[in-house]
Short mmCIF file of C-alpha atoms in Angstrom, two decimals:
data_model
loop_
_atom_site.label_atom_id
_atom_site.label_comp_id
_atom_site.label_asym_id
_atom_site.label_seq_id
_atom_site.Cartn_x
_atom_site.Cartn_y
_atom_site.Cartn_z
CA MET W 26 -124.03 -33.76 56.40
CA LYS W 27 -125.38 -33.22 52.84
CA SER W 28 -125.82 -29.29 53.43
CA MET W 29 -122.04 -28.93 54.46
CA THR W 30 -121.43 -31.10 51.06
CA LEU W 31 -122.97 -28.59 49.15
CA LEU W 32 -121.86 -25.58 50.88
CA SER W 33 -118.15 -27.39 50.28
CA LYS W 34 -118.89 -27.78 46.69
CA LYS W 35 -120.13 -24.20 46.25
CA PHE W 36 -117.19 -22.61 47.79
CA LEU W 37 -114.41 -24.34 45.62
CA ARG W 38 -116.65 -23.30 42.91
CA GLY W 39 -116.44 -19.94 43.49
CA SER W 40 -113.05 -20.11 44.46
CA TRP W 41 -112.20 -21.58 41.56
CA ALA W 42 -114.38 -18.83 39.55
CA VAL W 43 -112.45 -15.85 41.45
CA LEU W 44 -108.96 -17.96 40.66
CA VAL W 45 -109.73 -17.89 37.00
CA MET W 46 -110.53 -14.30 36.80
CA ALA W 47 -107.19 -13.38 38.90
CA ALA W 48 -104.99 -15.77 36.18
CA VAL W 49 -107.19 -13.62 33.06
CA THR W 50 -106.82 -10.20 34.24
CA SER W 51 -102.91 -10.74 34.75
CA LEU W 52 -102.94 -12.03 31.21
CA GLY W 53 -105.14 -9.16 29.80
CA CYS W 54 -102.79 -6.93 31.62
CA GLN W 55 -99.78 -8.50 30.77
CA ALA W 56 -100.66 -8.67 26.87
CA GLU W 57 -101.16 -5.29 27.04
CA LYS W 58 -97.77 -4.45 28.39
CA GLU W 59 -96.50 -6.63 25.20
CA GLY W 60 -98.44 -5.19 22.92
CA LEU W 61 -100.67 -8.32 22.18
CA SER W 62 -104.67 -8.08 21.50
CA SER W 63 -106.83 -8.89 24.56
CA ARG W 64 -108.77 -10.96 21.90
CA GLN W 65 -106.01 -13.33 22.22
CA PHE W 66 -107.17 -14.07 25.82
CA GLN W 67 -111.01 -13.47 25.12
CA ILE W 68 -111.18 -10.95 27.55
CA VAL W 69 -115.18 -9.49 27.64
CA GLY W 70 -115.89 -5.92 28.76
CA ASP W 71 -113.63 -3.08 29.50
CA LYS W 72 -109.71 -3.37 30.25
CA PRO W 73 -108.79 -3.97 33.47
CA ALA W 74 -108.52 -0.79 35.59
CA CYS W 75 -104.59 -1.64 36.04
CA CYS W 76 -104.48 -1.79 32.42
CA GLU W 77 -105.93 1.31 32.15
CA THR W 78 -103.80 3.10 34.79
CA GLU W 79 -100.84 1.87 32.90
CA ALA W 80 -101.58 3.02 29.56
CA ALA W 81 -103.42 6.34 31.13
CA THR W 82 -99.62 6.62 32.32
CA GLU W 83 -97.39 5.81 29.24
CA SER W 84 -99.97 7.51 27.40
CA GLY W 85 -98.75 11.07 29.12
CA ALA W 86 -95.25 10.15 28.76
CA THR W 87 -95.39 9.33 25.52
CA SER W 88 -96.92 12.78 24.98
CA ALA W 89 -94.85 14.15 27.27
CA GLY W 90 -91.75 13.29 25.10
CA ALA W 91 -93.03 13.89 21.65
CA ALA W 92 -93.85 17.56 23.11
CA GLU W 93 -90.36 17.57 24.31
CA GLU W 94 -89.00 16.60 21.17
CA GLN W 95 -90.90 18.74 19.42
CA SER W 96 -89.90 21.48 21.71
CA SER W 97 -86.56 20.64 21.03
CA SER W 98 -86.95 20.56 17.33
CA GLY W 99 -88.68 23.84 17.18
CA SER W 100 -85.29 25.45 18.87
CA SER W 101 -82.94 23.62 16.88
CA VAL W 102 -84.84 25.00 13.49
CA ALA W 103 -84.92 28.71 14.59
CA GLU W 104 -81.46 28.72 15.32
CA VAL W 105 -80.45 27.33 11.88
CA THR W 106 -82.88 29.40 9.84
CA GLY W 107 -82.38 32.48 10.15
CA GLU W 108 -84.87 34.84 9.63
CA GLU W 109 -87.52 32.25 8.33
CA GLY W 110 -87.42 30.77 11.99
CA GLY W 111 -85.90 33.53 13.97
CA LYS W 112 -82.96 35.67 14.26
CA ALA W 113 -79.97 34.60 12.06
CA MET W 114 -76.87 33.11 13.29
CA ALA W 115 -74.20 35.55 13.61
CA ILE W 116 -70.59 36.17 11.12
CA ARG W 117 -68.23 37.82 12.96
CA ILE W 118 -67.27 40.68 11.07
CA THR W 119 -64.13 43.11 11.52
CA SER W 120 -61.70 45.63 10.00
CA PRO W 121 -57.85 45.38 10.39
CA ALA W 122 -58.74 49.43 10.41
CA PHE W 123 -61.22 50.26 13.46
CA GLN W 124 -62.51 48.54 16.18
CA SER W 125 -66.06 48.07 16.57
CA GLY W 126 -68.08 51.41 17.73
CA GLN W 127 -64.96 53.10 17.04
CA PRO W 128 -64.05 56.44 14.86
CA ILE W 129 -63.40 54.93 11.38
CA PRO W 130 -60.09 56.58 9.97
CA LYS W 131 -60.40 59.52 8.00
CA LYS W 132 -58.21 57.57 4.65
CA TYR W 133 -61.90 55.78 4.32
CA THR W 134 -63.91 58.78 4.32
CA GLY W 135 -65.28 61.26 1.94
CA GLU W 136 -62.42 63.80 3.81
CA GLY W 137 -59.82 61.40 2.93
CA ALA W 138 -59.06 59.07 0.01
CA ASP W 139 -62.46 58.21 -0.16
CA VAL W 140 -61.53 54.30 -0.37
CA SER W 141 -63.13 50.99 0.70
CA PRO W 142 -62.03 49.68 4.23
CA PRO W 143 -60.09 45.82 4.38
CA LEU W 144 -63.04 43.84 6.30
CA GLU W 145 -62.88 39.77 7.42
CA TRP W 146 -65.23 38.01 8.52
CA SER W 147 -65.57 34.38 10.23
CA GLY W 148 -68.27 31.89 10.71
CA ILE W 149 -70.26 31.46 7.31
CA PRO W 150 -72.53 28.44 7.54
CA GLU W 151 -72.58 25.22 5.39
CA GLY W 152 -74.97 25.65 2.45
CA THR W 153 -73.89 29.40 1.59
CA GLN W 154 -73.88 29.83 -1.90
CA GLU W 155 -72.83 33.49 -2.04
CA LEU W 156 -72.11 36.13 0.16
CA ALA W 157 -73.47 40.30 0.02
CA LEU W 158 -72.07 43.16 2.04
CA ILE W 159 -74.07 46.67 2.39
CA CYS W 160 -72.68 49.87 4.18
CA ASP W 161 -75.35 52.38 5.32
CA ASP W 162 -75.68 55.43 8.21
CA PRO W 163 -79.50 55.43 9.99
CA ASP W 164 -78.29 58.95 10.99
CA ALA W 165 -77.96 60.81 8.13
CA PRO W 166 -81.09 63.50 7.61
CA THR W 167 -82.84 61.20 4.80
CA PRO W 168 -86.07 59.31 5.08
CA GLU W 169 -84.28 56.65 4.67
CA PRO W 170 -80.37 55.43 6.15
CA TRP W 171 -77.89 56.61 3.15
CA VAL W 172 -76.10 53.76 1.38
CA HIS W 173 -72.58 53.87 1.60
CA TRP W 174 -71.57 50.67 -0.63
CA VAL W 175 -73.88 47.70 -1.80
CA LEU W 176 -71.86 44.38 -2.84
CA TYR W 177 -72.65 41.25 -3.60
CA LYS W 178 -72.27 37.89 -5.29
CA ILE W 179 -69.25 37.36 -3.33
CA PRO W 180 -67.67 33.56 -3.24
CA PRO W 181 -68.86 32.08 0.08
CA ASP W 182 -65.32 30.45 -0.01
CA VAL W 183 -64.05 34.69 0.39
CA THR W 184 -63.04 35.79 4.42
CA LYS W 185 -61.66 38.80 3.34
CA LEU W 186 -61.78 42.20 1.44
CA PRO W 187 -58.99 44.19 0.51
CA GLU W 188 -59.17 47.58 1.10
CA ASP W 189 -59.71 50.30 -2.19
CA LEU W 190 -62.06 47.85 -3.84
CA PRO W 191 -62.06 49.42 -7.82
CA LYS W 192 -65.79 51.67 -8.22
CA THR W 193 -66.83 49.94 -10.91
CA PRO W 194 -70.09 47.44 -11.48
CA LYS W 195 -68.17 44.33 -11.73
CA LEU W 196 -64.87 43.49 -10.06
CA ASP W 197 -61.78 40.51 -10.27
CA ASN W 198 -61.20 40.45 -6.43
CA PRO W 199 -63.53 38.75 -5.21
CA PRO W 200 -63.81 36.70 -9.10
CA GLY W 201 -67.42 37.59 -10.03
CA ALA W 202 -68.84 40.29 -7.13
CA LEU W 203 -70.73 42.84 -8.53
CA GLN W 204 -71.52 46.44 -6.80
CA GLY W 205 -74.54 48.32 -6.75
CA LYS W 206 -75.53 52.00 -6.18
CA ASN W 207 -74.97 54.13 -3.65
CA SER W 208 -77.26 57.16 -2.40
CA TRP W 209 -75.52 59.53 -4.12
CA THR W 210 -77.03 60.93 -7.43
CA SER W 211 -73.98 61.79 -8.87
CA GLY W 212 -70.51 62.02 -9.73
CA GLN W 213 -69.33 58.60 -8.09
CA THR W 214 -72.66 56.37 -7.70
CA ILE W 215 -71.18 52.76 -8.02
CA GLY W 216 -68.92 50.99 -5.24
CA TYR W 217 -68.10 52.68 -1.64
CA ARG W 218 -68.21 55.92 -1.25
CA GLY W 219 -67.29 57.16 2.72
CA PRO W 220 -68.79 59.07 5.21
CA MET W 221 -69.00 62.45 5.00
CA PRO W 222 -72.12 63.52 7.22
CA PRO W 223 -72.97 67.28 7.32
CA PRO W 224 -70.42 69.46 9.49
CA GLY W 225 -71.86 69.91 13.09
CA HIS W 226 -74.82 66.84 12.65
CA GLY W 227 -73.11 64.74 15.57
CA ARG W 228 -71.51 61.28 15.71
CA HIS W 229 -73.28 59.54 13.00
CA ARG W 230 -73.20 55.75 12.89
CA TYR W 231 -72.36 53.27 9.85
CA TYR W 232 -73.43 49.90 9.51
CA PHE W 233 -71.15 47.33 7.79
CA ARG W 234 -73.13 44.08 7.64
CA ILE W 235 -72.69 40.72 5.91
CA TYR W 236 -74.87 38.32 4.60
CA ALA W 237 -74.56 34.58 3.99
CA LEU W 238 -77.30 33.32 1.53
CA ASN W 239 -78.64 29.51 0.42
CA THR W 240 -79.21 30.87 -3.57
CA LYS W 241 -76.95 32.62 -6.18
CA LEU W 242 -78.65 35.90 -6.95
CA ASN W 243 -79.88 36.72 -10.14
CA LEU W 244 -79.52 40.45 -10.12
CA PRO W 245 -77.06 42.79 -12.91
CA PRO W 246 -74.32 45.18 -11.65
CA GLY W 247 -75.69 48.04 -10.85
CA ALA W 248 -78.67 47.39 -8.46
CA THR W 249 -80.13 49.59 -5.68
CA LYS W 250 -79.69 48.35 -1.46
CA LYS W 251 -84.32 47.37 -1.98
CA GLU W 252 -83.38 45.52 -4.99
CA LEU W 253 -80.84 43.34 -3.05
CA MET W 254 -82.81 43.31 0.01
CA ASN W 255 -85.70 42.10 -2.41
CA ALA W 256 -83.43 39.43 -4.13
CA MET W 257 -82.04 38.31 -0.79
CA LYS W 258 -85.54 38.04 1.20
CA GLY W 259 -86.25 34.26 2.38
CA HIS W 260 -82.69 32.84 1.53
CA ILE W 261 -80.65 34.46 4.61
CA LEU W 262 -78.53 32.14 6.00
CA ALA W 263 -76.62 34.23 9.05
CA GLU W 264 -75.48 37.95 9.17
CA GLY W 265 -72.79 39.69 10.56
CA GLU W 266 -72.60 43.31 11.60
CA LEU W 267 -69.46 45.99 12.23
CA MET W 268 -70.19 49.19 13.53
CA GLY W 269 -67.96 52.31 12.97
CA THR W 270 -68.53 55.82 13.45
CA TYR W 271 -67.56 59.39 12.12
CA GLU W 272 -67.82 63.32 12.93
CA ARG W 273 -67.51 66.11 11.19
CA LYS W 274 -66.75 69.07 13.48
#
């Protein structure tokens, strides 16, 4: 009988110990979930397996979430930082005088009145301080594209240019705008000069590109295309492009 009593007591003590350990383990897991220190429960040794599993799951989810957030943030930055973070946002630029990809009327060429064409644009982003415009011909038989127009320091609220801008370094309309040098070395070297490709050279393309800048340029009148491009480097928020064609038979 005494032996049975002793066995019963040992069994009860063993069961009690198991129950206590189970309770402590459960409290430890709950503490981990609630962000409490395991020391408050005096858990000795490694974390219970349940906590480590949940911690690994939560860590994986957190890492995935952070990666997704970083990826999303990166995409967003690439969309708005222009040349610094990817392709610049597009400005829509058009002309009442000709459609994109279509011939430029003779009026705006060297065979006609040689006046600048009217232009209009939209989609200027917030933060724009100035606008600039360049027109050139990459099909010219020269090492570099032939420059037809360099125009800069256009106020950011301006949305159009009238035709036949004066061929002067400084303009009153748009107010404060300046014009630079074209590629001609004689005659009218400031302001717009229209298409005049060599006869029989085929169809040439003329690109009118507008740039939205996040700074005000410190350029004097009469700057070259290269000088303007260097000054704009790192400051382009958005740009737009209109292409017209012309051919001399």
